[in-house]
Amino acid sequence: MPEITINLAEGRTEAQKTAIMRDISASLVKHLGVDPEAVVIQINEAPPPNKMKGGMTFVERKAAGK
Amino acid sequence: MPEITINLAEGRTEAQKTAIMRDISASLVKHLGVDPEAVVIQINEAPPPNKMKGGMTFVERKAAGK
Amino acid sequence: MPEITINLAEGRTEAQKTAIMRDISASLVKHLGVDPEAVVIQINEAPPPNKMKGGMTFVERKAAGK
Amino acid sequence: MPEITINLAEGRTEAQKTAIMRDISASLVKHLGVDPEAVVIQINEAPPPNKMKGGMTFVERKAAGK
Amino acid sequence: MPEITINLAEGRTEAQKTAIMRDISASLVKHLGVDPEAVVIQINEAPPPNKMKGGMTFVERKAAGK
Amino acid sequence: MPEITINLAEGRTEAQKTAIMRDISASLVKHLGVDPEAVVIQINEAPPPNKMKGGMTFVERKAAGK
C-alpha cells in the first residue's frame, strides 16, 4: 500500500514504462513516508481496439492521425 | 474524466467492443455534459483461465456448456 | 461479467448516474448478448482533492473556472 | 503483489469484511507462496445509487425486494 | 456483485490461479451470503516489465534474485 | 489516457495527495510525451476497516502499532 494501476495504450517502450514507474515509486516514498517495498505499481496495457478516447478507438485515432 | 474500465472475458469481436465503447462514450457526453475527448474507456480482457464466475473458471464454464 | 468500474469526480446527481448506468447496461446486453443480471456497474466517486487532470486537482480546476 | 480490489455495495459489517479479506490473504499465501506482507486488499464500497446490476440501481433493487 | 480484480505478475500456473479464485469465491458466498453466480473474479496479469515493487521492475527483481 | 488509479488508506493530507498526483502527472508528460490534459489520476481512499495488508486490517495494524 499504496497500490497504483495504470491503464495505458500499448506502444510504449520498456524504458518509458520503467521511467514512469520509478518516478511514481520515488514520489510516494518521498511524500507519503512509506517504505519503498510497500509501493506496488502495475501497468495494464490495452491493444488499440480495446481503448477509446473522444468516441474513437485507438485504431481509428491512428488512422485519423491523432 | 470520467474513466471507464471494463473487465471482460476474451472472445468478443472488435466490432462488438467498438460498439459498446461508442455507446458508453455517447451516453456520458449526453448525460454528464462532458467533452467527448474527456471520456476514456479501456477494456481489460482476461483469457478463460483468468476469470471465474459462479465458482467455475471460464475454462470450466465452457466445458460445462455455460 | 462484464464488470464496469467508472472513476468519477463527485458532483453528479443520482439521476445522471442512473442514466449512464442504464445506457451502459442496455448497450452491453444488446451488443454482447449477455443476460442483464450479468452486467454489473460500479461508480467510484472521488472528492475534488482526490482527483487530478491536466496537472491540477479538481479543487484547483474549480478555482480556475475549469 | 498481488493486489486485490473488491467492488462492493455498502452495507456489510466490519466483521464480514474482515472475514473475507482474511480468507483471501490466507489463500494467496498458501497457493502462491508469497509473503503475507505482500498481499494487499482494498474494498471500494459504493452507496446504493452508485451501483447497478440487472439494469437496476441498488436503490431500485431494494425497493423491488431484490 | 461483488466483483474482484486481482493484479498479478505473470508466471503462476493455471492450477494456482484456479485455486485462489475458488477460495475467494467460496469465502464470499460463505461470509456475505451471496449467490455463487454473483461472485465474479478477474485476474489481470502483467508481464515483468509492466510491474514494479520496491522501486524495481519485475525484470530487475528477477535479475537481482528477489 | 493514461489513467491512473491509486488505492490508498485514508489519512493522508490534501497536500500529500496533491504532491504525489503532481509528480505523477509531470512524469507521464515528460516520459510519454502526452498532453498534460490527457493525464487523469484518481485516488480511491479506503477507511481502515476496508483495507488489509499482511493479514491484518488497517484497524488491527494501528492497534498493533504498525
Coordinates of C-alpha atoms in Angstrom, one line a residue:
Chain A
M1 CA 0.0 0.0 0.0
P2 CA -0.4 2.2 -1.8
E3 CA -1.2 0.3 -5.0
I4 CA -1.2 2.0 -8.4
T5 CA -2.8 0.8 -11.5
I6 CA -2.1 2.5 -14.8
N7 CA -4.4 2.0 -17.8
L8 CA -2.2 2.5 -20.9
A9 CA -2.5 2.0 -24.7
E10 CA 0.1 -0.4 -26.0
G11 CA 3.1 1.0 -27.7
R12 CA 5.5 2.5 -25.1
T13 CA 9.0 1.2 -24.7
E14 CA 10.2 -0.7 -21.7
A15 CA 12.4 2.2 -20.9
Q16 CA 9.5 4.6 -20.9
K17 CA 7.4 2.3 -18.7
T18 CA 10.3 1.8 -16.2
A19 CA 10.9 5.5 -16.1
I20 CA 7.4 6.5 -15.1
M21 CA 7.1 3.7 -12.5
R22 CA 10.4 4.7 -10.9
D23 CA 9.2 8.3 -10.7
I24 CA 5.9 7.3 -9.2
S25 CA 7.6 5.0 -6.7
A26 CA 10.1 7.7 -5.6
S27 CA 7.4 10.3 -5.3
L28 CA 5.3 8.1 -3.0
V29 CA 8.2 7.2 -0.8
K30 CA 9.1 10.9 -0.5
H31 CA 5.7 12.4 0.1
L32 CA 3.9 9.7 2.0
G33 CA 6.8 8.4 4.0
V34 CA 6.2 4.8 3.1
D35 CA 8.7 2.0 2.7
P36 CA 9.8 1.5 -0.9
E37 CA 8.8 -2.2 -0.8
A38 CA 5.2 -1.0 0.1
V39 CA 4.8 0.7 -3.3
V40 CA 3.4 -1.6 -6.0
I41 CA 2.6 -0.4 -9.5
Q42 CA 1.1 -2.3 -12.3
I43 CA 0.5 -1.2 -15.9
N44 CA -2.4 -2.8 -17.7
E45 CA -1.8 -2.3 -21.4
A46 CA -4.7 -2.3 -23.9
P47 CA -4.2 -3.1 -27.6
P48 CA -5.6 -0.4 -29.9
P49 CA -9.1 -2.0 -30.4
N50 CA -9.6 -2.2 -26.6
K51 CA -9.3 1.5 -25.9
M52 CA -11.4 4.6 -26.8
K53 CA -11.0 8.3 -26.3
G54 CA -13.1 11.0 -27.8
G55 CA -15.5 8.5 -29.3
M56 CA -12.8 6.8 -31.4
T57 CA -10.9 3.6 -30.8
F58 CA -7.1 3.8 -30.8
V59 CA -7.3 2.0 -34.2
E60 CA -9.5 4.8 -35.5
R61 CA -7.4 7.6 -33.9
K62 CA -4.2 6.3 -35.5
A63 CA -6.0 6.1 -38.9
A64 CA -7.1 9.7 -38.3
G65 CA -3.6 10.8 -37.5
K66 CA -4.3 11.6 -33.8
Chain B
M1 CA -12.6 12.1 -16.7
P2 CA -14.7 10.1 -16.4
E3 CA -12.6 7.0 -16.9
I4 CA -14.2 3.6 -17.5
T5 CA -12.5 0.2 -17.1
I6 CA -14.3 -2.9 -18.4
N7 CA -13.3 -6.3 -17.2
L8 CA -14.2 -8.7 -20.0
A9 CA -13.6 -12.4 -20.9
E10 CA -11.7 -12.8 -24.1
G11 CA -13.7 -13.7 -27.2
R12 CA -15.7 -10.7 -28.4
T13 CA -15.1 -9.3 -31.8
E14 CA -13.6 -5.9 -32.5
A15 CA -17.0 -4.7 -33.8
Q16 CA -18.7 -5.7 -30.5
K17 CA -16.0 -4.0 -28.4
T18 CA -16.2 -0.8 -30.6
A19 CA -20.0 -0.8 -30.4
I20 CA -20.2 -0.8 -26.6
M21 CA -17.4 1.8 -26.2
R22 CA -19.2 4.1 -28.6
D23 CA -22.4 3.7 -26.7
I24 CA -20.8 4.4 -23.4
S25 CA -18.9 7.4 -24.7
A26 CA -22.1 8.9 -26.3
S27 CA -24.1 8.3 -23.1
L28 CA -21.6 10.1 -20.9
V29 CA -21.3 13.0 -23.2
K30 CA -25.1 13.3 -23.3
H31 CA -25.9 12.8 -19.6
L32 CA -22.9 14.4 -17.9
G33 CA -22.3 17.2 -20.4
V34 CA -18.6 16.4 -20.7
D35 CA -16.4 17.0 -23.7
P36 CA -16.1 13.8 -25.8
E37 CA -12.3 13.9 -25.6
A38 CA -12.6 13.7 -21.8
V39 CA -14.2 10.2 -21.9
V40 CA -11.7 7.4 -21.9
I41 CA -12.6 3.8 -21.9
Q42 CA -10.3 0.7 -21.6
I43 CA -11.3 -2.9 -21.9
N44 CA -9.1 -5.3 -19.9
E45 CA -9.6 -8.7 -21.4
A46 CA -8.9 -11.9 -19.5
P47 CA -8.2 -15.3 -21.1
P48 CA -10.5 -18.1 -19.8
P49 CA -8.2 -19.4 -17.1
N50 CA -8.0 -15.9 -15.5
K51 CA -11.7 -15.4 -14.9
M52 CA -14.2 -17.1 -12.6
K53 CA -18.0 -16.8 -12.1
G54 CA -20.2 -19.0 -10.0
G55 CA -17.2 -20.8 -8.7
M56 CA -16.0 -22.0 -12.1
T57 CA -13.3 -20.6 -14.3
F58 CA -14.3 -19.7 -17.9
V59 CA -12.4 -22.8 -19.0
E60 CA -14.7 -24.9 -16.8
R61 CA -17.8 -22.9 -17.8
K62 CA -17.2 -23.6 -21.5
A63 CA -16.6 -27.3 -20.8
A64 CA -19.9 -27.3 -18.9
G65 CA -21.7 -25.6 -21.8
K66 CA -22.4 -22.4 -19.9
Chain C
M1 CA -19.4 -10.4 -16.3
P2 CA -18.7 -8.0 -17.8
E3 CA -17.9 -5.7 -14.9
I4 CA -17.6 -2.0 -15.4
T5 CA -15.9 0.4 -13.0
I6 CA -16.3 4.2 -13.5
N7 CA -13.9 6.7 -11.9
L8 CA -15.9 9.9 -11.5
A9 CA -15.4 13.2 -9.7
E10 CA -18.1 13.9 -7.1
G11 CA -21.0 16.2 -8.0
R12 CA -23.3 14.4 -10.4
T13 CA -26.9 13.9 -9.5
E14 CA -28.4 10.5 -8.8
A15 CA -30.5 10.9 -12.0
Q16 CA -27.4 11.5 -14.0
K17 CA -25.6 8.5 -12.6
T18 CA -28.6 6.2 -13.0
A19 CA -29.0 7.3 -16.7
I20 CA -25.4 6.5 -17.7
M21 CA -25.5 3.1 -15.9
R22 CA -28.8 2.2 -17.6
D23 CA -27.4 3.1 -21.0
I24 CA -24.2 1.1 -20.4
S25 CA -26.2 -1.9 -19.1
A26 CA -28.6 -1.8 -22.2
S27 CA -25.7 -1.5 -24.6
L28 CA -23.8 -4.5 -23.2
V29 CA -27.0 -6.6 -23.3
K30 CA -27.6 -5.6 -26.9
H31 CA -24.1 -5.9 -28.3
L32 CA -22.6 -8.7 -26.3
G33 CA -25.8 -10.8 -25.9
V34 CA -25.3 -11.3 -22.2
D35 CA -28.1 -11.7 -19.6
P36 CA -29.0 -8.3 -18.0
E37 CA -28.2 -9.8 -14.5
A38 CA -24.6 -10.4 -15.6
V39 CA -23.9 -6.8 -16.1
V40 CA -22.6 -5.1 -13.0
I41 CA -21.5 -1.4 -12.9
Q42 CA -19.9 0.5 -10.0
I43 CA -19.1 4.2 -9.8
N44 CA -16.2 5.1 -7.6
E45 CA -16.6 8.8 -6.8
A46 CA -13.6 10.9 -5.8
P47 CA -13.9 14.2 -3.8
P48 CA -12.2 17.1 -5.5
P49 CA -8.9 16.8 -3.7
N50 CA -8.6 13.2 -4.8
K51 CA -8.6 13.7 -8.5
M52 CA -6.3 15.5 -10.9
K53 CA -6.4 16.3 -14.6
G54 CA -4.0 18.5 -16.6
G55 CA -1.7 18.8 -13.5
M56 CA -4.4 20.4 -11.4
T57 CA -6.6 18.9 -8.7
F58 CA -10.3 19.3 -9.1
V59 CA -10.1 21.8 -6.2
E60 CA -7.7 23.8 -8.3
R61 CA -9.7 23.4 -11.5
K62 CA -12.8 24.8 -9.9
A63 CA -10.9 27.7 -8.5
A64 CA -9.5 28.3 -12.0
G65 CA -13.0 28.1 -13.5
K66 CA -12.4 24.9 -15.5
Chain D
M1 CA 1.9 -8.1 -5.0
P2 CA -0.6 -9.4 -5.6
E3 CA -3.0 -6.6 -5.1
I4 CA -6.8 -7.3 -4.8
T5 CA -9.5 -4.7 -5.3
I6 CA -13.1 -5.6 -4.3
N7 CA -16.1 -3.6 -5.6
L8 CA -18.8 -4.0 -3.1
A9 CA -22.2 -2.4 -2.4
E10 CA -22.3 -0.7 1.0
G11 CA -24.0 -2.5 3.9
R12 CA -21.7 -5.3 5.1
T13 CA -20.5 -5.3 8.7
E14 CA -16.9 -4.8 9.6
A15 CA -16.8 -8.5 10.7
Q16 CA -17.9 -9.7 7.3
K17 CA -15.4 -7.5 5.5
T18 CA -12.6 -8.6 7.8
A19 CA -13.5 -12.3 7.3
I20 CA -13.4 -12.2 3.5
M21 CA -10.1 -10.3 3.5
R22 CA -8.5 -12.8 5.9
D23 CA -9.6 -15.7 3.8
I24 CA -8.3 -14.1 0.6
S25 CA -5.0 -13.2 2.2
A26 CA -4.6 -16.8 3.6
S27 CA -5.4 -18.4 0.3
L28 CA -2.9 -16.3 -1.6
V29 CA -0.1 -17.0 0.9
K30 CA -0.9 -20.7 0.7
H31 CA -1.3 -21.2 -3.1
L32 CA 1.1 -18.6 -4.4
G33 CA 3.8 -18.9 -1.8
V34 CA 4.1 -15.2 -1.3
D35 CA 4.9 -13.4 2.0
P36 CA 1.8 -12.3 3.9
E37 CA 3.0 -8.7 3.9
A38 CA 3.0 -8.8 0.1
V39 CA -0.8 -9.4 0.0
V40 CA -2.8 -6.1 -0.1
I41 CA -6.5 -6.0 -0.3
Q42 CA -8.8 -3.0 -0.6
I43 CA -12.6 -2.8 -0.6
N44 CA -14.1 0.0 -2.6
E45 CA -17.6 0.4 -1.3
A46 CA -20.4 2.0 -3.4
P47 CA -23.5 3.6 -1.9
P48 CA -26.7 2.2 -3.5
P49 CA -27.2 4.9 -6.1
N50 CA -23.6 4.2 -7.4
K51 CA -24.1 0.6 -8.3
M52 CA -26.3 -1.2 -10.8
K53 CA -27.0 -4.9 -11.6
G54 CA -29.5 -6.3 -14.0
G55 CA -30.4 -2.8 -15.2
M56 CA -31.5 -1.6 -11.8
T57 CA -29.6 0.5 -9.3
F58 CA -29.2 -0.9 -5.8
V59 CA -31.7 1.7 -4.7
E60 CA -34.2 0.2 -7.2
R61 CA -33.3 -3.3 -6.3
K62 CA -34.0 -2.7 -2.6
A63 CA -37.3 -1.1 -3.4
A64 CA -38.1 -4.2 -5.6
G65 CA -37.2 -6.5 -2.8
K66 CA -34.2 -8.0 -4.5
Chain E
M1 CA -21.6 -8.3 -7.2
P2 CA -19.2 -8.3 -5.6
E3 CA -16.5 -8.0 -8.3
I4 CA -12.9 -8.8 -7.5
T5 CA -9.9 -7.7 -9.6
I6 CA -6.5 -9.2 -8.9
N7 CA -3.3 -7.5 -10.2
L8 CA -0.8 -10.3 -10.6
A9 CA 2.7 -10.7 -12.1
E10 CA 2.8 -13.3 -14.9
G11 CA 4.2 -16.7 -14.1
R12 CA 1.6 -18.6 -12.0
T13 CA 0.2 -21.9 -13.2
E14 CA -3.4 -22.3 -14.2
A15 CA -3.8 -24.6 -11.1
Q16 CA -2.6 -21.8 -8.8
K17 CA -4.9 -19.2 -10.3
T18 CA -7.9 -21.6 -10.2
A19 CA -7.2 -22.4 -6.6
I20 CA -7.1 -18.8 -5.3
M21 CA -10.3 -17.9 -7.3
R22 CA -12.1 -20.9 -5.9
D23 CA -11.2 -19.9 -2.4
I24 CA -12.2 -16.3 -2.9
S25 CA -15.5 -17.4 -4.4
A26 CA -16.3 -19.8 -1.6
S27 CA -15.3 -17.2 1.1
L28 CA -17.6 -14.5 -0.3
V29 CA -20.5 -16.9 -0.6
K30 CA -20.0 -18.1 3.0
H31 CA -19.4 -14.7 4.7
L32 CA -21.6 -12.4 2.6
G33 CA -24.5 -14.8 1.9
V34 CA -24.5 -14.0 -1.8
D35 CA -25.4 -16.4 -4.7
P36 CA -22.3 -18.1 -6.2
E37 CA -23.2 -16.8 -9.6
A38 CA -23.0 -13.2 -8.3
V39 CA -19.3 -13.6 -7.5
V40 CA -17.1 -12.6 -10.4
I41 CA -13.3 -12.6 -10.3
Q42 CA -10.8 -11.4 -12.9
I43 CA -7.0 -11.7 -12.8
N44 CA -5.2 -9.0 -14.7
E45 CA -1.7 -10.3 -15.3
A46 CA 1.3 -8.1 -16.0
P47 CA 4.4 -9.2 -17.9
P48 CA 7.6 -8.4 -15.8
P49 CA 8.4 -5.0 -17.5
N50 CA 4.9 -3.8 -16.6
K51 CA 5.1 -4.2 -12.8
M52 CA 7.3 -2.6 -10.1
K53 CA 7.7 -3.1 -6.4
G54 CA 10.3 -1.6 -4.2
G55 CA 11.5 0.7 -7.0
M56 CA 12.5 -2.2 -9.2
T57 CA 10.6 -3.7 -12.1
F58 CA 9.9 -7.4 -12.0
V59 CA 12.6 -7.8 -14.7
E60 CA 15.1 -6.1 -12.3
R61 CA 13.9 -8.1 -9.3
K62 CA 14.4 -11.4 -11.1
A63 CA 17.9 -10.3 -12.1
A64 CA 18.6 -9.4 -8.5
G65 CA 17.3 -12.7 -7.3
K66 CA 14.3 -11.4 -5.5
Chain F
M1 CA -5.0 8.4 -21.4
P2 CA -3.1 7.2 -19.5
E3 CA -5.5 6.9 -16.5
I4 CA -4.0 6.2 -13.1
T5 CA -5.9 4.8 -10.1
I6 CA -4.4 4.8 -6.7
N7 CA -5.7 2.6 -3.9
L8 CA -4.8 4.4 -0.6
A9 CA -5.6 4.0 3.1
E10 CA -7.4 7.1 4.5
G11 CA -5.3 9.5 6.5
R12 CA -3.1 11.5 4.1
T13 CA -3.3 15.3 4.0
E14 CA -4.6 17.1 0.9
A15 CA -1.1 18.5 0.5
Q16 CA 0.4 15.0 0.4
K17 CA -2.2 13.8 -2.1
T18 CA -1.7 16.8 -4.3
A19 CA 2.1 16.4 -4.3
I20 CA 2.0 12.8 -5.5
M21 CA -0.5 13.5 -8.2
R22 CA 1.5 16.4 -9.5
D23 CA 4.7 14.3 -9.6
I24 CA 2.9 11.5 -11.4
S25 CA 1.3 13.9 -13.9
A26 CA 4.7 15.6 -14.6
S27 CA 6.5 12.3 -15.0
L28 CA 4.0 11.0 -17.6
V29 CA 4.1 14.2 -19.6
K30 CA 7.9 14.1 -19.6
H31 CA 8.5 10.4 -20.4
L32 CA 5.5 9.5 -22.5
G33 CA 5.2 12.8 -24.4
V34 CA 1.5 13.1 -23.7
D35 CA -0.5 16.3 -23.4
P36 CA -0.9 17.3 -19.7
E37 CA -4.7 17.3 -20.1
A38 CA -4.6 13.7 -21.1
V39 CA -3.3 12.6 -17.8
V40 CA -6.1 11.8 -15.3
I41 CA -5.4 10.5 -11.8
Q42 CA -7.9 9.3 -9.2
I43 CA -7.2 8.3 -5.6
N44 CA -9.7 5.8 -4.2
E45 CA -9.3 6.0 -0.4
A46 CA -10.3 3.2 1.9
P47 CA -11.3 3.6 5.6
P48 CA -9.2 1.4 7.9
P49 CA -11.7 -1.5 8.1
N50 CA -11.8 -1.7 4.3
K51 CA -8.1 -2.4 3.8
M52 CA -5.8 -5.3 4.7
K53 CA -2.1 -6.0 4.5
G54 CA -0.1 -8.8 6.0
G55 CA -3.4 -10.5 7.1
M56 CA -4.4 -7.6 9.3
T57 CA -6.9 -4.8 8.6
F58 CA -5.6 -1.3 9.0
V59 CA -7.7 -1.1 12.2
E60 CA -5.7 -4.1 13.5
R61 CA -2.4 -2.7 12.2
K62 CA -2.9 0.6 14.0
A63 CA -3.8 -1.2 17.2
A64 CA -0.6 -3.3 16.8
G65 CA 1.5 -0.1 16.3
K66 CA 2.3 -0.9 12.6

